[in-house]
Coordinates of C-alpha atoms and ligand atoms in Angstrom, one line a residue:
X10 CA 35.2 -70.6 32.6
X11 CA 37.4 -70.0 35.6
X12 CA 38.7 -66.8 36.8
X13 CA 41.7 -65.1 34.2
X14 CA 45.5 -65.1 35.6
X15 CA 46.9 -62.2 37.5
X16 CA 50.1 -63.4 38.0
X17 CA 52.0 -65.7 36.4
X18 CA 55.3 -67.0 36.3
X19 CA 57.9 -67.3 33.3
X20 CA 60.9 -70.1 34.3
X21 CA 64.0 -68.9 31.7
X22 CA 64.6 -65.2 30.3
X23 CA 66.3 -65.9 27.4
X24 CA 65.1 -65.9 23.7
X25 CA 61.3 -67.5 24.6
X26 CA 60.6 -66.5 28.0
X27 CA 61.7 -62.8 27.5
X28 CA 59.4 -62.2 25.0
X29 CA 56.8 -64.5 26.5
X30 CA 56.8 -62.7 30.0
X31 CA 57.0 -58.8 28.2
X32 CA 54.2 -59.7 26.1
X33 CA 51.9 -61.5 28.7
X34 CA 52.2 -58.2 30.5
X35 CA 51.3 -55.9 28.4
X36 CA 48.0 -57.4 28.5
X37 CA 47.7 -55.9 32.4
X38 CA 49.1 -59.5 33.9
X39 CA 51.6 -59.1 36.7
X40 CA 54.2 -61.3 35.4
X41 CA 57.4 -62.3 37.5
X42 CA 60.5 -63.7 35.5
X43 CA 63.4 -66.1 37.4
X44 CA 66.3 -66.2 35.6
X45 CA 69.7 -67.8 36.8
X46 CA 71.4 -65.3 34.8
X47 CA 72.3 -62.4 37.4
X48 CA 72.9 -60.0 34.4
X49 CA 70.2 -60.7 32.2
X50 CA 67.8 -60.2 35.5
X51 CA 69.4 -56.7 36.2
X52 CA 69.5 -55.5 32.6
X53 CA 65.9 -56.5 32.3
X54 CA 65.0 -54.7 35.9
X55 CA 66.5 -51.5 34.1
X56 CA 63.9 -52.4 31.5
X57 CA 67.0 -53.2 29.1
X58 CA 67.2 -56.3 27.0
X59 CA 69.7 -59.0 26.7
X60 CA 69.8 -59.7 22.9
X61 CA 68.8 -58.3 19.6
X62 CA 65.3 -58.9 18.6
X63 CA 63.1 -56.3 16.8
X64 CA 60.4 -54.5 18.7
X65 CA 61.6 -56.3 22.4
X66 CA 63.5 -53.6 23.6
X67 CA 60.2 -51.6 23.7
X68 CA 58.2 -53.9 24.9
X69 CA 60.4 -54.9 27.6
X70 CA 60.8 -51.0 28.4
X71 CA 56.8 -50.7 28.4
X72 CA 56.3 -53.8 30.8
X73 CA 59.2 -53.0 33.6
X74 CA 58.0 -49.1 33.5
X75 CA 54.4 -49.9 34.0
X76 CA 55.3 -52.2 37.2
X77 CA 54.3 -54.9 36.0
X78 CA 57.3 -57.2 34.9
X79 CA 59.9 -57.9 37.4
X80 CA 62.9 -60.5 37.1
X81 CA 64.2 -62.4 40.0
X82 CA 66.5 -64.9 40.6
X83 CA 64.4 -67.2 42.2
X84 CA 60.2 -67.7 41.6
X85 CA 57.9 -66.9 44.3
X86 CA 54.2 -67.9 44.1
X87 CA 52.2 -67.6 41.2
X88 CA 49.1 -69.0 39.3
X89 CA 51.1 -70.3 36.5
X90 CA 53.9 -71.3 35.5
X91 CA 55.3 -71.1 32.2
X92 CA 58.6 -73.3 31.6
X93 CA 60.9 -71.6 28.9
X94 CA 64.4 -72.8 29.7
X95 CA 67.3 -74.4 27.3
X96 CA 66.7 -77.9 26.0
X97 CA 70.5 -78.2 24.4
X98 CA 72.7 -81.4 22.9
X99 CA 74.7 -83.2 25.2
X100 CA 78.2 -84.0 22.8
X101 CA 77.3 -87.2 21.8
X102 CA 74.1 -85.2 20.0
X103 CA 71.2 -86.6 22.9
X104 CA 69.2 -84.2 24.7
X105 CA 70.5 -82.2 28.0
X106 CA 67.5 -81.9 30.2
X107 CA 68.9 -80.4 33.1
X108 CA 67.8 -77.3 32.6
X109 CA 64.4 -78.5 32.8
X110 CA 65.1 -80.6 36.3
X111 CA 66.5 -77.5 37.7
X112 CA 63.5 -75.6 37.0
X113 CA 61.0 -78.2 38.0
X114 CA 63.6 -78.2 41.6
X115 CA 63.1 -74.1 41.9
X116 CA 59.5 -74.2 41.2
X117 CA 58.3 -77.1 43.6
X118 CA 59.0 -75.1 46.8
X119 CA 56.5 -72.6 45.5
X120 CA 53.9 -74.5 44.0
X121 CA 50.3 -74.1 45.3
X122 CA 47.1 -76.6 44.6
X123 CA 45.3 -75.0 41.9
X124 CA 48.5 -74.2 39.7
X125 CA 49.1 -74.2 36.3
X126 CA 52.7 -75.6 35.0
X127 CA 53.1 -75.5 31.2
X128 CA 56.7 -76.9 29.6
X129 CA 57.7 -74.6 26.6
X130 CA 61.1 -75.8 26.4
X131 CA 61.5 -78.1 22.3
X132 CA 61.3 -81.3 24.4
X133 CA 61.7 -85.5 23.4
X134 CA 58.5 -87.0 23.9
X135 CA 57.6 -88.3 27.4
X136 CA 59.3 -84.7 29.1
X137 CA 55.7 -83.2 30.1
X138 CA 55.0 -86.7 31.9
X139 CA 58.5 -86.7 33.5
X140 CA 58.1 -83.1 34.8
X141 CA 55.0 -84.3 36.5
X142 CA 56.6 -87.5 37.9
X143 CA 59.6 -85.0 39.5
X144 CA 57.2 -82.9 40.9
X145 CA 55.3 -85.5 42.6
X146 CA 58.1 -86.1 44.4
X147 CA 59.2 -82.9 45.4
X148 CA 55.5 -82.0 46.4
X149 CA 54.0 -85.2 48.2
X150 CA 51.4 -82.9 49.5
X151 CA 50.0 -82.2 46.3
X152 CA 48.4 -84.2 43.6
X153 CA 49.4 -84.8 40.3
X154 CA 47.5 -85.6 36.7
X155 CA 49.6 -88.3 36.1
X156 CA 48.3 -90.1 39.1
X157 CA 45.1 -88.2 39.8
X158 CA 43.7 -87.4 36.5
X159 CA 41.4 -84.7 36.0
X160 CA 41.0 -84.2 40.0
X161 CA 44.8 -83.4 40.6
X162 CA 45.8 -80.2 42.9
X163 CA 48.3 -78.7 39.8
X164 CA 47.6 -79.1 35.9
X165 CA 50.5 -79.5 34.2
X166 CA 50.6 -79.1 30.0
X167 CA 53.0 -78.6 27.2
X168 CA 52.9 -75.6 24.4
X169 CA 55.7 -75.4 22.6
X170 CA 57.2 -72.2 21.3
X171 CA 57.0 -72.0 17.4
X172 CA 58.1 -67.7 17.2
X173 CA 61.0 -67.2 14.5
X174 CA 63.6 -65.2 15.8
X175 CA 63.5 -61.9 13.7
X176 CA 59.8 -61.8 13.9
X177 CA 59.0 -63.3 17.6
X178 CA 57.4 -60.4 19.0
X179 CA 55.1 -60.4 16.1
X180 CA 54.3 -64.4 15.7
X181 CA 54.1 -64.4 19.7
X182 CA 50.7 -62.8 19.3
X183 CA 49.9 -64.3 15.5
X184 CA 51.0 -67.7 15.8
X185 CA 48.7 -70.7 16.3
X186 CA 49.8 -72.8 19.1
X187 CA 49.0 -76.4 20.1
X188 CA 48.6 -77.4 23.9
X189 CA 49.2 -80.7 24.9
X190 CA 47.4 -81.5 28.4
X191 CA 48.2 -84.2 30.5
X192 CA 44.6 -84.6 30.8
X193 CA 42.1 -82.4 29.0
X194 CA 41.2 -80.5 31.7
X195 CA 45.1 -79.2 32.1
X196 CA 44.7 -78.5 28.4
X197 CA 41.9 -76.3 29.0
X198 CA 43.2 -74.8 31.6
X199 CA 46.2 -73.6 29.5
X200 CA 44.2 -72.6 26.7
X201 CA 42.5 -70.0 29.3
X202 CA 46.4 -68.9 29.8
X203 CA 47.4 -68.6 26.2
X204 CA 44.2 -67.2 25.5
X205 CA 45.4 -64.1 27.3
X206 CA 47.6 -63.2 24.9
X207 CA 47.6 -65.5 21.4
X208 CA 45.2 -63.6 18.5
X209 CA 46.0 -67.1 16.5
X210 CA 43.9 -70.4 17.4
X211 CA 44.7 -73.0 19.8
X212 CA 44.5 -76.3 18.8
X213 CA 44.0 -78.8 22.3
X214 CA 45.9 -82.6 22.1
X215 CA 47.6 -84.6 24.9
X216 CA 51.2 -83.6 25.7
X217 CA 53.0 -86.3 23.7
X218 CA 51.8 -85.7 20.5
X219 CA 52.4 -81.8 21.3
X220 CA 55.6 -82.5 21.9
X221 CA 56.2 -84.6 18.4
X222 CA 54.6 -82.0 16.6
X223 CA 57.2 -79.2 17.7
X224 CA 60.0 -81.7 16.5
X225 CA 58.3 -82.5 13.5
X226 CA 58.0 -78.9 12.3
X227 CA 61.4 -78.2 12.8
X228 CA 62.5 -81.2 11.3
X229 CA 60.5 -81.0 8.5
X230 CA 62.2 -77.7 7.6
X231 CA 65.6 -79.0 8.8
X232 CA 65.1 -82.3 5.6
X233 CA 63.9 -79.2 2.8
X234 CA 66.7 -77.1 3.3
X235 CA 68.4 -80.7 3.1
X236 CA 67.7 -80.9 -0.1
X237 CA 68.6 -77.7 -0.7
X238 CA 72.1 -77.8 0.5
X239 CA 72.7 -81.0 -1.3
X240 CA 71.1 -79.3 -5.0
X241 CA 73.2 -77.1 -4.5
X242 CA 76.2 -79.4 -4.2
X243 CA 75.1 -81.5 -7.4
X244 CA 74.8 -78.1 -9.1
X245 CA 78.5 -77.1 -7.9
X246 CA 79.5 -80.7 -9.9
X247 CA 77.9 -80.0 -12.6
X248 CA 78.9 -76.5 -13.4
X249 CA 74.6 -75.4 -13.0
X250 CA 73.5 -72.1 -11.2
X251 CA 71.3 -73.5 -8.5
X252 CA 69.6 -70.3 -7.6
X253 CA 68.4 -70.4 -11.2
X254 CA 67.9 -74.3 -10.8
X255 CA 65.1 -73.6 -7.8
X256 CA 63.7 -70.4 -9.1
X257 CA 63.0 -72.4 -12.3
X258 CA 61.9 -75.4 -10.2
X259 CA 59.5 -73.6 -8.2
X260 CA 57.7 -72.1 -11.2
X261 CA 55.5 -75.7 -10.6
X262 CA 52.6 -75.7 -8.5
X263 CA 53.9 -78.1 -5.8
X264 CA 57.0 -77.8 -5.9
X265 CA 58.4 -75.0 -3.3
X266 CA 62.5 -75.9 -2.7
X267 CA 63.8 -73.8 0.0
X268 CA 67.4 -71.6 0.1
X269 CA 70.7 -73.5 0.0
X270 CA 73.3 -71.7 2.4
X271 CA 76.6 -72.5 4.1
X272 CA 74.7 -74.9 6.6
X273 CA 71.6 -74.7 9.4
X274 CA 72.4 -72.8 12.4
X275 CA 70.8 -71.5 15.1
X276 CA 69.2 -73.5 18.1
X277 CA 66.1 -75.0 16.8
X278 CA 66.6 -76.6 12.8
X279 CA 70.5 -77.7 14.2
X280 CA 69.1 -79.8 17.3
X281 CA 66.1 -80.7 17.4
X282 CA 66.0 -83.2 14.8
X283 CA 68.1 -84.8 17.2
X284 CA 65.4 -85.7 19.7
X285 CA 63.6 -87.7 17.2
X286 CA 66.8 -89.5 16.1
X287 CA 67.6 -90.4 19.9
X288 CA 64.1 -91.6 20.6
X289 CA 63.8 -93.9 17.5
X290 CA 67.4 -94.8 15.7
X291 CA 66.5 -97.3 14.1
X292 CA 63.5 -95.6 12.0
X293 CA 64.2 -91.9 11.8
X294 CA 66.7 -92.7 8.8
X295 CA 65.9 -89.6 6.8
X296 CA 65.8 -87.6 9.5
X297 CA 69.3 -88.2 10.5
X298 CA 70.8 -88.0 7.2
X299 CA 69.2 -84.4 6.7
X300 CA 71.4 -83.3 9.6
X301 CA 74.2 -85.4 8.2
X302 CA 73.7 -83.3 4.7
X303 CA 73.4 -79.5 6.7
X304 CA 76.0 -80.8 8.6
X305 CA 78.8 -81.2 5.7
X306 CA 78.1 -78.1 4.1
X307 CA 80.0 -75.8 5.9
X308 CA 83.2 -78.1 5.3
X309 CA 81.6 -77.8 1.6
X310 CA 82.2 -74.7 2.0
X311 CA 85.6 -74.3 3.4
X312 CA 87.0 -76.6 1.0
X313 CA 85.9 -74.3 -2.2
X314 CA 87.5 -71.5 -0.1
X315 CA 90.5 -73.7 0.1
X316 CA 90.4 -74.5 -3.6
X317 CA 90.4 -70.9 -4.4
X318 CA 92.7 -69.5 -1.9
X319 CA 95.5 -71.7 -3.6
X320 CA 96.1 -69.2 -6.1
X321 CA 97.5 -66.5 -3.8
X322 CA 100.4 -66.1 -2.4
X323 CA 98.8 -65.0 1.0
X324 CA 95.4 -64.7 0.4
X325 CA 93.4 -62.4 2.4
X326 CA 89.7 -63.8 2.8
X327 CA 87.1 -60.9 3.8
X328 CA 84.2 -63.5 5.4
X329 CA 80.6 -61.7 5.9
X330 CA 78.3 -62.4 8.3
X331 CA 79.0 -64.7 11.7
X332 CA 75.4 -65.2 13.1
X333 CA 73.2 -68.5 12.4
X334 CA 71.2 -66.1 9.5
X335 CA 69.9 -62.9 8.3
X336 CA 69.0 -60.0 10.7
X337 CA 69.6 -61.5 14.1
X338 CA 72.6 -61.1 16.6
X339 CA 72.6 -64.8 17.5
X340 CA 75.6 -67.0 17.0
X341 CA 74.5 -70.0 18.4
X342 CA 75.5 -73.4 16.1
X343 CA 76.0 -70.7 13.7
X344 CA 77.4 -72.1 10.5
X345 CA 79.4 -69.3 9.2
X346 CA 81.2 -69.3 12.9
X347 CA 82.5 -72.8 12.3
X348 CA 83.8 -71.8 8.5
X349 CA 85.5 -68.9 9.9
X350 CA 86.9 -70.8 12.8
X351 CA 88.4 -73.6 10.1
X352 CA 89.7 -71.3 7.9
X353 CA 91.5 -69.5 10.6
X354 CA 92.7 -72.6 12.2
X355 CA 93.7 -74.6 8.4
X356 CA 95.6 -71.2 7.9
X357 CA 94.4 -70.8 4.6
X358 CA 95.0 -66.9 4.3
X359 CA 94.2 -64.3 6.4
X360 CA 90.3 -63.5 7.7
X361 CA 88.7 -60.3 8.1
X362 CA 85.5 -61.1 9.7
X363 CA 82.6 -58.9 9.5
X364 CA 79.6 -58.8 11.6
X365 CA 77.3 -56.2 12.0
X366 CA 75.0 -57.1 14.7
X367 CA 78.3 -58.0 17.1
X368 CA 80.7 -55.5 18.8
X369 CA 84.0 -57.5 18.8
X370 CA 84.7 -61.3 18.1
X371 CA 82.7 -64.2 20.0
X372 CA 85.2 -66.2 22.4
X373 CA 85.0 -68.9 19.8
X374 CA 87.1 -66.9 17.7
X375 CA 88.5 -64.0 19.6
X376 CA 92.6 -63.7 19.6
X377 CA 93.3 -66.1 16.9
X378 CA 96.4 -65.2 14.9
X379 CA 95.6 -64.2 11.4
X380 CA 91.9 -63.4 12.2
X381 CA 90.3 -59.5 12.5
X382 CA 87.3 -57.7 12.5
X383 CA 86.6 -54.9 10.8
X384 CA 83.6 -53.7 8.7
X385 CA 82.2 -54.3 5.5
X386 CA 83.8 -51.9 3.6
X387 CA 87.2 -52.3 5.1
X388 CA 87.2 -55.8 4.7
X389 CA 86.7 -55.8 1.0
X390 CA 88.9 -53.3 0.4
X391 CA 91.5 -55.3 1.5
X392 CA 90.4 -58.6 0.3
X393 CA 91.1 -61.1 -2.4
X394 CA 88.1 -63.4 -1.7
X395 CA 84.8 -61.9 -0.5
X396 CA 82.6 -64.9 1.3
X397 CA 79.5 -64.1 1.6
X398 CA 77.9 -66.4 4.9
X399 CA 75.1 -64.1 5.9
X400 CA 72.2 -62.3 3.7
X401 CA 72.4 -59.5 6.5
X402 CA 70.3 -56.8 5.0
X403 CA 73.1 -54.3 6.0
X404 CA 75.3 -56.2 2.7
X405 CA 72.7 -55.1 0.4
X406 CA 74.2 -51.7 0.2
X407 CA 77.5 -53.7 -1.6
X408 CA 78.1 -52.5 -4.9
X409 CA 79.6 -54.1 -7.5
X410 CA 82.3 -52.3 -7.4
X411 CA 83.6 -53.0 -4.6
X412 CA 83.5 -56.6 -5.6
X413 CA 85.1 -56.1 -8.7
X414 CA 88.5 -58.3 -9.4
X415 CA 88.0 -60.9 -5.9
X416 CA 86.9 -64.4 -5.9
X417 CA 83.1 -64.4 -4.8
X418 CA 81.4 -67.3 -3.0
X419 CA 77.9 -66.1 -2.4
X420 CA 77.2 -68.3 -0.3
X421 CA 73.3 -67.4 0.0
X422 CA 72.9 -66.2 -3.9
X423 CA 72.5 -62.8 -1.9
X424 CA 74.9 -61.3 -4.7
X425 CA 73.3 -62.7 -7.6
X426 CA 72.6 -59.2 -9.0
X427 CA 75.4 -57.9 -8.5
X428 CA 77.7 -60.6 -9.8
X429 CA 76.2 -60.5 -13.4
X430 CA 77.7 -57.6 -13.9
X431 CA 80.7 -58.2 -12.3
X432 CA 84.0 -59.5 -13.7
X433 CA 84.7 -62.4 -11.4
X434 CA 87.8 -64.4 -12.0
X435 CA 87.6 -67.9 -12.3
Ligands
SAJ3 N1 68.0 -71.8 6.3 C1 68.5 -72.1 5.0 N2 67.6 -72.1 4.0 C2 66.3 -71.8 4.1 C3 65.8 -71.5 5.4 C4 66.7 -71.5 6.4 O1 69.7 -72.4 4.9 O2 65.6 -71.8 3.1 C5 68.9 -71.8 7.5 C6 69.1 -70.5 8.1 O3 70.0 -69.7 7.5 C7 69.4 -70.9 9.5 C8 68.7 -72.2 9.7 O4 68.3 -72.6 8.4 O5 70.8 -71.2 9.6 C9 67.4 -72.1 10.6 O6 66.7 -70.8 10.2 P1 65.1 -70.8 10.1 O7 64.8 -69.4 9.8 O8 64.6 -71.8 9.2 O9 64.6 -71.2 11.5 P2 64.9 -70.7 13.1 O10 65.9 -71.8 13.6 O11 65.3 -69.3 13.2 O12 63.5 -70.9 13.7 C10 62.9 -72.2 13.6 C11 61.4 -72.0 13.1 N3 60.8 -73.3 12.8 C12 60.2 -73.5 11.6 O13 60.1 -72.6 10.7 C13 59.6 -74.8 11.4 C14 60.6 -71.3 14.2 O14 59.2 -71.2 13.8 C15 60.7 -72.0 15.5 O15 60.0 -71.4 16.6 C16 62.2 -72.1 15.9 O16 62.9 -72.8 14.9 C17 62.3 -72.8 17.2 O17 62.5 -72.1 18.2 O18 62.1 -74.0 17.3

């Protein structure tokens, strides 16, 4: 076994690599972070943190007081280094990896023979074997496993990320993780890392099935909740409750339907079906029309918001909840954003968002005419449709009173309670 890490590097401070370096840490590793983002590097200096995420403000806190996480703009030497940076769609829905190229350009000045460089980043397959290819030629001096095999000066492997925002400092530790090597001795030298700080088991592969196997998951769940959304348009035809529908379904032994909702947000279930779809067109034809089906139901949405809103002179829409789901600050593909953002700009009646993770509108949909934010109880005081996008646990205190006489679209069958015993117009 070769010696453990005391220092390693973590490319990208953002929702992966903040709680990556914090946690990596706190188990007495000097960890150095590099972040492009000047603010996110100072507010983490001051031991602050950048986004919402439970438990990371304390572990964050915990690891910048005791010395030994620092941010920087720029990496300096290290054993390892640990590659969490954005993998986002370009417009035309095929994978940006320049984030990836810019941190493969930042870390090659640095980069020492006996190093460890492991991609985290949700990558198409063939990204690990690329990074290696750039850094060859940034690093001439140094040897490579796609070229030299198990002999090369670095070791480069692929472990993707697989932590669920709400719960990440928790399934950071718990999770099991799968580490794709480009030859098996990279893959055991990042098991040694992950090691360090994972309680769940690692499970060693090459780096291109890794890489599939992070897609698959996530497109796996992105075709279930598929079928969800589109159940729960068949039950809207055909006058059925389709909460009732699934609960009822699910009463089978293997049959476990997942939540409808107003679409799939977030960065993960929204995109990275994508990578599969751009690799292989012509074969990944379920895949593609599970993102089709997420993808209509927000205008689902809108349109039964529309449908209702007709009957008002000037309706006044209260819409709850703006992130991507429950709990979590992040707004990112977010479905609700993009109904509210329709609504606004169709004019159907005037919006009262409500969001109680945010402090004020996201640019997306700040100073639009006939759009405000407000809080919960505010907004349905004033409202005569109460949309429910988010099952925030902060709208479980909604009684039914205070739904009483509005049009409700429960969008998440959060108010399903409640709405038995109120008198909803039809
Ligand atoms: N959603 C539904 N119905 C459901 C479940 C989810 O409509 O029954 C919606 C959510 O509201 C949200 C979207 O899907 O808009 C995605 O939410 P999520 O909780 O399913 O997943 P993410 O995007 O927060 O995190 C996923 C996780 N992947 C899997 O569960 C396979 C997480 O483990 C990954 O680490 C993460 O993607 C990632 O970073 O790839």
């Amino acid at each position: 076994m070769r010696h453990q890490f005391s220092k390693i590097s973590v490319i990208g401070l953002g929702y992966i690599g903040l709680p990556t370096a914090a946690t990596i840490a706190s188990r007495g590793i000097e960890v150095v972070g590099v972040d492009v983002n000047d603010r996110a590097v100072s507010l983490i200096n001051q031991g602050h943190v950048h986004f919402i995420e439970p438990d990371l403000d304390m572990l964050v806190r915990a690891a910048v007081t005791t010395g030994r996480l620092r941010a920087l703009a720029k990496p300096e030497p290290a054993e390892a280094f640990i590659v969490a940076v954005p993998t986002p769609l370009t417009a035309d829905k095929r994978p940006d990896l320049s984030y990836i190229d810019a941190a493969v350009r930042s870390i090659a000045p640095v980069l020492e023979a006996g190093n460890l460089v492991v991609l985290e980043s949700t990558s198409p397959v063939g990204t690990t074997a690329q990074l290696a290819k750039s850094l060859a030629e940034l690093r001439p001096d140094l040897s490579f496993p796609h070229e030299a095999g198990e002999r090369s000066d670095i070791r480069i492997a692929y472990c993707p990320e697989r932590i669920l925002p709400g719960r990440m400092v928790l399934e950071l530790v718990e999770n099991d993780r799968i580490i794709g090597g480009l030859t098996a001795t990279c893959a055991a030298r990042a098991n040694e890392l992950y090691k360090t700080f994972v309680k769940g088991s690692c499970f060693l592969t090459d780096a291109s099935s890794a890489e599939l196997v992070k897609l698959t998951e996530n497109a796996y769940r992105d075709v279930n909740i598929a079928f969800a959304n589109e159940l729960s348009m068949i039950c809207d035809r055909l006058g059925v409750d389709v909460w009732r529908v699934i609960e009822l379904s699910n009463r089978h032994p293997r049959v476990n339907i997942l939540q409808p909702g107003p679409g799939v947000g977030g960065h993960c279930i929204a995109v990275d079906p994508w990578f599969i779809v751009d690799s292989v067109p012509e074969v990944a034809r379920l895949i593609r029309t599970a993102r089709d089906v997420n993808d209509g139901k927000p205008h689902q949405v809108v349109a039964k918001i529309r449908r209702h809103a007709e009957r008002f002179k000037d309706p006044v829409i209260a819409c709850l909840g703006l992130s991507y789901k429950a709990n979590v600050d992040d707004l990112r593909e977010s479905p609700a954003v993009d109904i509210v953002g329709q609504i606004v700009s169709e004019r159907i009646g005037k919006v009262l968002a409500v969001e109680p993770h945010i402090e004020s509108l996201p640019p997306a949909l700040a100073g639009q005419d006939g759009l405000e934010f407000m809080d919960v109880r505010a907004a349905l005081e004033k409202a005569d449709i109460a949309v429910l996008l988010v099952d925030h646990n902060a709208f479980r205190s909604v009684e039914a009173a205070q739904l009483l006489n509005k049009i409700v679209i429960d969008t998440r069958g959060f108010w399903r309670d409640r709405l038995a015993v109120v008198e909803r117009p039809n």
